[in-house]
Coordinates of C-alpha atoms in Angstrom, one line a residue:
Chain P
M1 CA 67.4 80.4 82.1
S2 CA 68.6 82.1 78.9
D3 CA 72.2 82.7 78.1
E4 CA 71.3 86.4 77.4
R5 CA 70.3 86.8 81.1
L6 CA 73.6 85.5 82.4
L7 CA 75.6 87.6 79.9
C8 CA 73.8 90.8 81.1
Q9 CA 74.6 89.8 84.7
L10 CA 78.3 89.2 83.9
D11 CA 78.5 92.6 82.1
F12 CA 77.1 94.3 85.2
L13 CA 79.6 92.5 87.4
L14 CA 82.5 93.4 85.2
E15 CA 81.3 97.0 85.1
A16 CA 81.3 97.0 88.9
D17 CA 85.1 96.5 88.8
A18 CA 85.4 100.2 88.2
L19 CA 84.3 101.0 91.8
K20 CA 87.8 99.9 92.8
H21 CA 89.2 103.1 91.1
V22 CA 86.9 105.5 93.0
E23 CA 89.0 107.2 95.7
R24 CA 87.4 108.4 98.9
R25 CA 88.7 110.9 101.4
S26 CA 89.2 108.4 104.3
W27 CA 92.7 107.0 104.9
L28 CA 93.5 103.4 105.6
L29 CA 94.5 102.7 109.1
G30 CA 98.2 102.7 108.3
E31 CA 97.8 105.9 106.3
Q32 CA 99.6 104.4 103.3
R33 CA 96.9 105.5 101.0
R34 CA 93.3 106.6 100.8
E35 CA 90.5 104.1 100.7
N36 CA 88.6 103.2 97.6
A37 CA 84.8 102.8 97.3
A38 CA 84.9 99.0 96.7
E39 CA 86.9 98.2 99.8
H40 CA 84.7 100.6 101.8
S41 CA 81.6 98.8 100.5
W42 CA 83.1 95.5 101.7
H43 CA 84.0 97.0 105.1
V44 CA 80.5 98.5 105.8
A45 CA 78.8 95.2 104.6
L46 CA 80.9 93.5 107.3
L47 CA 79.8 96.1 109.8
A48 CA 76.2 95.4 108.9
L49 CA 76.8 91.7 109.6
V50 CA 78.5 92.2 112.9
L51 CA 76.6 95.3 114.3
A52 CA 73.0 94.7 113.3
E53 CA 72.2 93.6 116.8
H54 CA 72.7 97.2 118.0
A55 CA 70.0 98.7 115.8
D56 CA 67.3 100.3 118.0
E57 CA 64.5 99.0 115.7
P58 CA 64.9 95.4 114.6
V59 CA 66.5 95.1 111.1
D60 CA 66.9 92.4 108.6
A61 CA 70.7 92.2 108.6
A62 CA 70.8 90.5 105.2
R63 CA 68.9 93.4 103.6
V64 CA 71.3 95.9 105.2
V65 CA 74.3 93.8 103.9
A66 CA 72.8 93.8 100.4
M67 CA 72.2 97.6 100.6
M68 CA 75.8 98.2 101.6
L69 CA 77.0 96.1 98.6
V70 CA 75.2 98.3 96.1
H71 CA 75.1 101.7 97.9
D72 CA 78.1 103.2 96.2
L73 CA 77.9 101.7 92.7
V74 CA 76.6 105.0 91.4
E75 CA 80.0 106.5 92.2
I76 CA 81.4 104.6 89.2
D77 CA 79.8 107.5 87.2
A78 CA 79.2 110.2 89.8
G79 CA 82.5 109.9 91.7
D80 CA 82.8 110.1 95.5
T81 CA 81.4 113.3 96.9
F82 CA 83.1 114.3 100.2
R83 CA 80.1 114.9 102.5
Y84 CA 81.6 118.0 104.1
D85 CA 81.9 119.5 100.6
D86 CA 78.9 121.8 100.3
V87 CA 79.4 122.7 96.7
G88 CA 79.8 119.1 95.5
N89 CA 76.8 118.1 97.4
R90 CA 74.5 120.5 95.5
D91 CA 74.1 118.3 92.5
R92 CA 75.1 115.1 94.0
E93 CA 71.6 113.6 94.1
E94 CA 71.0 114.4 90.4
R95 CA 74.4 113.0 89.3
E96 CA 73.9 109.8 91.4
R97 CA 70.3 109.3 90.1
R98 CA 71.5 109.4 86.5
A99 CA 74.3 106.9 87.4
A100 CA 71.7 104.6 89.0
D101 CA 69.6 104.8 85.8
R102 CA 72.5 103.6 83.7
I103 CA 74.2 101.0 86.0
F104 CA 71.2 99.1 87.3
A105 CA 69.8 98.9 83.8
L106 CA 72.7 96.7 82.8
L107 CA 71.0 93.9 84.7
P108 CA 68.0 91.9 83.5
S109 CA 65.0 94.2 84.3
D110 CA 63.5 92.2 87.2
Q111 CA 66.8 92.0 89.0
G112 CA 68.0 95.5 88.1
G113 CA 64.6 96.8 89.4
S114 CA 65.0 95.0 92.7
L115 CA 68.6 96.3 93.3
R116 CA 67.6 99.8 92.1
A117 CA 64.7 99.7 94.6
L118 CA 67.1 98.7 97.3
W119 CA 69.4 101.7 96.4
D120 CA 66.4 104.1 96.3
E121 CA 65.4 102.8 99.8
F122 CA 68.9 103.5 101.0
E123 CA 68.8 107.0 99.6
A124 CA 65.3 107.8 101.0
G125 CA 66.6 106.7 104.4
E126 CA 63.1 106.0 105.8
S127 CA 63.0 102.2 106.5
P128 CA 64.7 100.8 109.6
E129 CA 67.2 99.0 107.3
A130 CA 68.0 102.3 105.4
R131 CA 68.4 104.2 108.7
F132 CA 70.8 101.5 110.0
A133 CA 72.7 101.5 106.7
A134 CA 73.1 105.2 106.9
A135 CA 74.4 104.9 110.4
I136 CA 77.2 102.3 109.6
D137 CA 78.1 104.2 106.4
R138 CA 79.0 107.1 108.7
L139 CA 80.4 105.1 111.6
M140 CA 83.2 103.5 109.6
P141 CA 84.8 106.8 108.4
L142 CA 84.5 108.1 112.0
L143 CA 86.3 105.1 113.3
Q144 CA 88.9 105.6 110.6
G145 CA 89.2 109.3 111.4
H146 CA 89.9 108.5 115.1
A147 CA 92.3 105.6 114.2
T148 CA 94.3 107.9 111.9
H149 CA 94.5 110.7 114.5
G150 CA 92.1 112.8 112.6
R151 CA 94.0 112.9 109.3
T152 CA 91.1 113.7 107.0
W153 CA 89.5 116.2 109.5
R154 CA 92.8 118.0 109.8
E155 CA 93.4 118.1 106.1
H156 CA 90.0 119.7 105.5
G157 CA 89.7 121.8 108.6
I158 CA 86.6 119.9 109.8
T159 CA 85.5 120.8 113.3
R160 CA 83.7 118.9 116.1
D161 CA 80.4 120.6 115.3
R162 CA 80.5 119.5 111.8
V163 CA 81.4 115.9 112.7
L164 CA 78.6 115.8 115.2
E165 CA 76.1 117.2 112.7
R166 CA 77.3 114.8 109.9
N167 CA 77.1 111.8 112.2
R168 CA 73.7 112.5 113.8
P169 CA 72.1 109.6 111.7
I170 CA 74.1 107.2 113.8
G171 CA 72.1 108.4 116.8
A172 CA 68.8 108.1 114.9
A173 CA 69.5 104.3 114.3
S174 CA 71.4 103.1 117.4
K175 CA 71.9 104.5 120.9
A176 CA 74.8 102.1 121.5
L177 CA 76.6 103.0 118.3
W178 CA 76.0 106.7 118.9
Q179 CA 77.5 106.5 122.4
A180 CA 80.6 104.7 121.0
A181 CA 80.8 107.3 118.2
R182 CA 80.6 110.3 120.5
A183 CA 83.2 108.8 122.8
R184 CA 85.6 108.7 119.9
I185 CA 84.7 112.2 118.8
E186 CA 85.4 113.6 122.3
D187 CA 88.6 111.6 122.6
A188 CA 89.8 113.0 119.3
V189 CA 89.0 116.6 120.5
K190 CA 90.8 115.9 123.7
R191 CA 93.9 114.6 121.9
G192 CA 94.0 117.5 119.5
W193 CA 93.1 115.4 116.4
L194 CA 89.8 117.3 115.9
A195 CA 89.3 121.1 116.3
E196 CA 86.6 122.1 118.8
G197 CA 84.9 124.6 116.4
D198 CA 83.0 127.8 117.1
R199 CA 80.8 126.8 119.9
D200 CA 83.6 126.1 122.4
Chain Y
M1 CA 74.1 94.9 125.7
S2 CA 77.4 95.6 127.4
D3 CA 79.9 98.2 126.3
E4 CA 82.6 95.5 126.3
R5 CA 80.7 93.5 123.7
L6 CA 80.5 96.5 121.3
L7 CA 84.2 97.4 121.9
C8 CA 85.3 93.9 120.9
Q9 CA 83.2 94.1 117.8
L10 CA 84.8 97.5 116.9
D11 CA 88.3 96.1 117.5
F12 CA 87.5 93.2 115.1
L13 CA 86.2 95.6 112.5
L14 CA 89.2 97.9 112.7
E15 CA 91.5 94.8 112.5
A16 CA 89.7 93.9 109.3
D17 CA 91.0 97.1 107.7
A18 CA 94.3 95.3 107.1
L19 CA 92.7 93.1 104.4
K20 CA 92.9 96.1 102.1
H21 CA 96.7 95.7 102.1
V22 CA 96.7 92.0 101.0
E23 CA 97.6 92.0 97.3
R24 CA 96.2 89.2 95.0
R25 CA 97.6 88.1 91.7
S26 CA 94.5 89.3 89.7
W27 CA 94.7 92.6 87.8
L28 CA 92.0 95.2 87.8
L29 CA 90.2 95.5 84.5
G30 CA 92.2 98.5 83.4
E31 CA 95.4 96.8 84.5
Q32 CA 96.5 99.8 86.5
R33 CA 97.3 97.7 89.5
R34 CA 96.6 94.3 91.1
E35 CA 93.5 93.7 93.2
N36 CA 93.5 93.5 97.0
A37 CA 91.6 91.0 99.0
A38 CA 89.1 93.5 100.5
E39 CA 87.8 94.7 97.2
H40 CA 87.8 91.1 95.9
S41 CA 85.7 90.2 98.9
W42 CA 83.2 92.9 98.0
H43 CA 83.1 91.9 94.3
V44 CA 82.4 88.2 95.0
A45 CA 79.7 89.1 97.6
L46 CA 78.1 91.1 94.8
L47 CA 78.4 88.0 92.5
A48 CA 76.7 85.9 95.2
L49 CA 73.8 88.4 95.3
V50 CA 73.4 88.6 91.5
L51 CA 74.2 85.0 90.5
A52 CA 72.7 82.9 93.2
E53 CA 69.8 82.0 90.9
H54 CA 72.2 80.0 88.8
A55 CA 73.2 77.5 91.5
D56 CA 72.1 74.0 90.5
E57 CA 71.1 73.2 94.1
P58 CA 69.0 76.0 95.8
V59 CA 71.2 78.2 98.0
D60 CA 70.4 80.8 100.7
A61 CA 71.9 83.8 98.9
A62 CA 72.3 85.8 102.1
R63 CA 74.5 83.0 103.6
V64 CA 76.7 82.9 100.5
V65 CA 77.0 86.7 100.7
A66 CA 78.1 86.4 104.4
M67 CA 80.5 83.7 103.5
M68 CA 82.1 85.8 100.9
L69 CA 82.5 88.8 103.3
V70 CA 84.5 86.7 105.7
H71 CA 86.1 84.1 103.4
D72 CA 89.5 85.9 103.0
L73 CA 89.9 87.5 106.5
V74 CA 92.5 84.9 107.3
E75 CA 94.7 86.4 104.7
I76 CA 95.4 89.3 107.1
D77 CA 97.8 86.9 108.8
A78 CA 98.4 84.2 106.2
G79 CA 98.7 86.4 103.1
D80 CA 97.2 85.5 99.7
T81 CA 98.3 82.2 98.3
F82 CA 98.2 82.1 94.5
R83 CA 96.3 78.9 93.9
Y84 CA 98.5 77.8 91.0
D85 CA 101.5 78.0 93.5
D86 CA 102.0 74.3 94.6
V87 CA 104.7 75.2 97.2
G88 CA 102.7 78.0 98.9
N89 CA 99.6 75.7 99.0
R90 CA 101.4 73.0 101.0
D91 CA 101.0 74.7 104.3
R92 CA 98.2 77.1 103.3
E93 CA 95.6 75.3 105.3
E94 CA 97.6 75.3 108.5
R95 CA 98.6 79.0 108.2
E96 CA 95.0 80.0 107.5
R97 CA 93.6 77.9 110.4
R98 CA 95.9 79.6 112.8
A99 CA 94.9 83.0 111.4
A100 CA 91.2 82.1 111.9
D101 CA 91.9 81.0 115.5
R102 CA 93.2 84.5 116.2
I103 CA 91.0 86.8 114.1
F104 CA 87.5 85.4 114.8
A105 CA 88.4 85.2 118.6
L106 CA 88.6 89.0 118.6
L107 CA 84.7 89.0 118.5
P108 CA 82.4 88.1 121.4
S109 CA 82.5 84.3 121.6
D110 CA 79.0 83.6 120.3
Q111 CA 79.4 85.8 117.3
G112 CA 83.1 84.8 116.7
G113 CA 81.9 81.2 116.9
S114 CA 79.2 81.7 114.3
L115 CA 81.4 83.5 111.8
R116 CA 84.2 80.9 112.3
A117 CA 81.7 78.2 111.7
L118 CA 80.7 79.9 108.4
W119 CA 84.4 80.1 107.4
D120 CA 84.9 76.4 108.3
E121 CA 81.9 75.6 106.2
F122 CA 83.4 77.5 103.3
E123 CA 86.7 75.7 103.7
A124 CA 85.1 72.3 103.9
G125 CA 83.2 73.0 100.7
E126 CA 80.5 70.4 101.4
S127 CA 77.2 72.4 101.8
P128 CA 75.4 73.8 98.7
E129 CA 76.3 77.4 99.9
A130 CA 80.0 76.5 100.3
R131 CA 80.1 74.8 96.9
F132 CA 78.5 77.9 95.3
A133 CA 80.8 80.2 97.2
A134 CA 83.8 78.2 95.9
A135 CA 82.4 78.6 92.4
I136 CA 82.1 82.3 92.4
D137 CA 85.4 82.8 94.2
R138 CA 86.9 81.1 91.1
L139 CA 84.7 82.6 88.5
M140 CA 85.6 86.2 89.2
P141 CA 89.4 85.8 88.7
L142 CA 88.6 83.9 85.5
L143 CA 86.4 86.8 84.2
Q144 CA 89.3 89.1 85.2
G145 CA 91.8 86.9 83.4
H146 CA 89.8 87.0 80.2
A147 CA 89.1 90.7 80.5
T148 CA 92.8 91.6 80.9
H149 CA 93.8 89.4 78.0
G150 CA 95.2 86.7 80.2
R151 CA 97.7 88.9 82.0
T152 CA 98.1 86.8 85.2
W153 CA 98.1 83.6 83.2
R154 CA 100.8 84.9 80.9
E155 CA 102.9 86.3 83.8
H156 CA 102.9 82.9 85.5
G157 CA 102.9 80.5 82.4
I158 CA 99.5 79.0 83.4
T159 CA 98.1 76.8 80.7
R160 CA 94.5 75.9 79.7
D161 CA 94.7 72.5 81.4
R162 CA 95.5 74.1 84.8
V163 CA 92.8 76.7 84.4
L164 CA 90.3 74.0 83.6
E165 CA 91.5 72.0 86.6
R166 CA 91.5 74.9 89.0
N167 CA 88.0 76.0 88.0
R168 CA 86.3 72.7 88.0
P169 CA 84.4 73.6 91.2
I170 CA 82.4 76.1 89.1
G171 CA 81.0 73.1 87.2
A172 CA 80.2 71.3 90.5
A173 CA 78.0 74.1 91.6
S174 CA 76.4 75.5 88.4
K175 CA 76.1 74.2 84.9
A176 CA 75.2 77.7 83.6
L177 CA 78.2 79.4 85.2
W178 CA 80.5 76.5 84.0
Q179 CA 79.3 76.9 80.5
A180 CA 80.0 80.7 80.6
A181 CA 83.4 80.0 82.2
R182 CA 84.4 77.5 79.6
A183 CA 83.4 79.8 76.8
R184 CA 85.8 82.4 78.1
I185 CA 88.6 79.9 78.6
E186 CA 88.2 78.7 75.0
D187 CA 88.0 82.3 73.7
A188 CA 91.2 83.1 75.6
V189 CA 93.0 80.2 74.0
K190 CA 91.7 81.2 70.6
R191 CA 92.9 84.7 71.0
G192 CA 96.4 83.6 72.3
W193 CA 95.8 84.9 75.9
L194 CA 96.1 81.4 77.4
A195 CA 98.5 78.7 76.3
E196 CA 96.9 75.4 75.3
G197 CA 99.2 73.3 77.4
D198 CA 100.5 69.8 77.0
R199 CA 97.4 67.9 75.9
D200 CA 97.0 69.9 72.7

């Protein structure tokens, strides 16, 4: 194996350090500060490991874990786009695609190509692994929202209808996780942490 | 699958959030702040994915990734012990074992048992996967040390001899990674970021 190959890999891994500076909207459970995208990536990779058995279609848990490890790397360039922000989401895909072009190309081409393909698969959301990855990527902020008494929802005036709509991919991947998610949404409404929205 | 099983899993995953508050000695590359154990866990899991091909003995990369995801969970209770701190390391194993007893027991017993066994394997350091995991767990702080011009080493008066001693497990798992690690150690000495120590 050439030195050049390893040096490229180490450059990519040092570049990845920047994900620790990308702030998300979710609050940590103690509400001391918001979460960053690197610790979020670790947390959802742990979810993949622990919750894969709840996928309605069988999934390769190791592939879902790998997907979670790379799914937010594009945010190093593109930043975190709050998914309830309609304006920011208009050009999100284009910004993230350009970021993926740059970041995965830091790796040796065979390996960069494989990880880029895994990211593309996650974005396309069509394989069982990508559907399950999308589900846990939404489930964690929902659990955090409930555990922090709806802090992010209250800050941004998010209502139950929008939370249900945003989290529908959980239901597409796992009946069990969707049931648990809905129970927390309804509990948050009942406790006054999440506004009911227009329909009620 | 019972609701009870999923509720235990979600409790464990919410408990894991606390790892984001465990501060390590390593500085982020921009030196804005120190790293926490959750983002470190993500980073070394990414190293496992990218660098597994450099292991001298073949390793199951997915098992190394899983090991990295859980390897620091005990620090939720036991805190991070700076590995150059001889006093803190005296009772580290005992404190971490008690933490593992509590934390993995939050999961359903079959799953908690599997993840605990993975952590025990990491701690024992005897399988090819555990040896490679130990190597990348050391390699990342070394890369960070070099990239931040030796900030942590300078803060704690760590010399080259101690860095070489501490990082010897890299050499036990991968000749290629050890060569890259030694090159950065010698470069840091040359640039005055790491003191030479007694032998020179």
